[in-house]
Amino acid sequence: MVEEVIVARGLTKVFNRNLVAVDHVSFSVKHGEIFGFLGPNGAGKTTTINMLITVLRPTEGTATVLGYDVVKQANEVRRVIGVVPQEYTADEDLTGYENIILCADLYGIPREVSKKRAVELLELVELTGFKDKKVETYSGGMRRRLELACGLVNRPRVLFLDEPTLGLDVQTRAATWNYIERLKEEYDMTIFMTTHYLEEADTLCDRIAIIDYGKIIVTGDPEELKHSLGGDIITISVKEDADISDLIRSVENVKEVRNENGSYRIKVESGEVTAPLVIEALRRNGYTVTRLSLTEPTLNEVYLEYTGRSMRDTEESKEAFRSQRLTIRRARAR
Amino acid sequence: MSRANEYHPSLLRGLWALTVRELKKWLNDPVMLLMLVIQPLIWMGLLGKSMNLGAMFSASNLGNIEVPEKIPIPGNYVTPPANGIIYVSGIMVSQIIQQMVSDIGGNVMRNVFGVTDYFSYMSIGMISMIVMTTTMFSGMSIVWDRRLGFLDKVLSTPVPRGAIIFSKVLNATLRAMLQATIILALATIFGLQLSQSFTLLNMFGVYAAIFLLSVGLSSVFLAFSLRSTKLERPMQFVSLITMPLMFASNTLFPITLMPGWLQAVAYVNPLSYMTDALRQLTILTLDVSKLITDFIYLGFFAAVLSSIGIMLSWRYLSK
Ligand SMILES: Nc1ncnc2c1ncn2[C@@H]1O[C@H](COP(=O)(O)OP(=O)(O)OP(=O)(O)O)[C@@H](O)[C@H]1O
Ligand SMILES: [Mg+2]
């Protein structure tokens, strides 16, 4: 058994000779792992997946899946992977069942086998009741589940999930995570997924890589990354309009201070111990504390730490993007 | 546990699966099927029956020519009649003229169009037109597949790339064939006169000709649509070239009556060859040597264009 299931070395994709979508990315994914790519819009997540699933040819660098080169042995790779794309790609004019059978046909799976699998998979993603309905009548969550079922029809050893919960409501999202974890156990798969939901990366992934502007900024398991920030974060605001960074820095155990539009982000070893000290120091110097919060680091802090931007900022445009994609799809349906 | 590796996708399996997908899209769609019937009906009604060239020569068009009841024939007669003038019955003269015009008309029609009624001539031309437009538009659906991500998903499966391309070509061709059958049937109901030599066997020839033109045209359009990033481009291109292709061919009017430069275009236009092949097989008295020429040209056209088209698409799909 290959221990390193996916290996990427200096993987690069340049579009139109000047847009570097993925910039010398290197990482490896171990057997049985859920590996997550976390990054904002346009970070290069989908482009990376497309190179790994042999749909795009890398401009530079190499990648292997289960030891097969994604360029030279593309066909071998295609046979052992399953893909759940970011968009809803099922054929609207066919039923859910017909879609799964079509996928199976593309893998050359005999009908006796694929018919059984289709029923099983529809059961698994709870679409049995809708199996003979055309996909155009499906809701977003149902479509997502159907994509999942299609991606599993060849019993893949490596599953690629591109934003598997994009645009789903919180409930459906949680249910989808459930499926993914169950599937992974049931089929003994290695999973490569992309996401821009931090909590998704946090709960689901064994290891993540934060990617921004086509580059991997940091790789590690979520806990490890949070710990690497070294403790807790205190956010504090004062009434006065002066820069108090240096004052805070002089307090014992304060590791780092960042002024973010008048609110100060303070990295400390232990929030409970240091917060009173900071307040005390400020009061002694005549400042009035108006607001204080104490957070244990989340991936958002990790993200902020490494990219200098908040992940949350990107969420709104994401939704706009999704609705645009839906519009394109609808336009066709007319 | 059973694993992915045990199955191998074959070209035929993949081709069949993808083609069935395409066919389901329109065969299960009653509105679409209705359109397949209505479109030729409208065209036939408007073009075939309104531009009834044969009727121009029909005797009824002479009805308003005034012919006097008696036509005097003056002259120096050896034995002059009583009043010095011979009269011919006007009705007889009128009948003779009408008969002659009708004969001339028939001859002109036969010499120009090969048949005496323009409706038959033009119905077959219409099959060509519809085959052409259907084929061009069908290839374009790949643009949607690409936009909606379906193409990427298919590309991530081990299905042979050729199956993806051929399924589109095959779909276009099958659709064109069905339409041709519908038109021929409808036209026969509305007065198309099949030649004496027509047998059902000729239909195989008809399908073969349609197949060759469709394969050639659709593979080129497929490549073109794949490579253009905008959906509008191939659409514009189709509307730009369909009219010229149609008029610079024997689809509606015989080549021999065209000005020289237009004849030159019409003689390289594959549409002319398919239309002629179809007419030879259905309404004309079969001229085997002409039919062979038609098929050689169509075969050549199909081979060259589909090689180019398929090569270009292949390169695109495996980039
Ligand atoms: N086919 C293409 N041609 C040109 N540029 C492209 C193409 N595909 C992607 N890009 C560009 O590459 C960059 C990375 O895109 P990519 O789709 O990989 O981002 P992503 O991380 O998946 O974003 P999202 O979260 O929006 O899905 C973007 O700037 C995008 O505009
Ligand atoms: Mg993406």
XYZ file of C-alpha atoms and ligand atoms in Angstrom, chain A residues 42 44-47 86 162-163 194 318 321 325, ligand 2:
13
model
C -9.460 32.713 -6.505
C -6.173 28.447 -6.734
C -7.963 25.594 -4.985
C -10.027 24.428 -7.926
C -7.097 24.856 -10.276
C -17.537 22.588 -7.103
C -14.209 20.710 -4.286
C -16.103 22.793 -1.742
C -11.085 22.266 -0.619
C -18.715 33.691 -2.344
C -20.521 33.939 -7.004
C -23.396 30.126 -11.261
Mg -12.911 26.747 -6.636
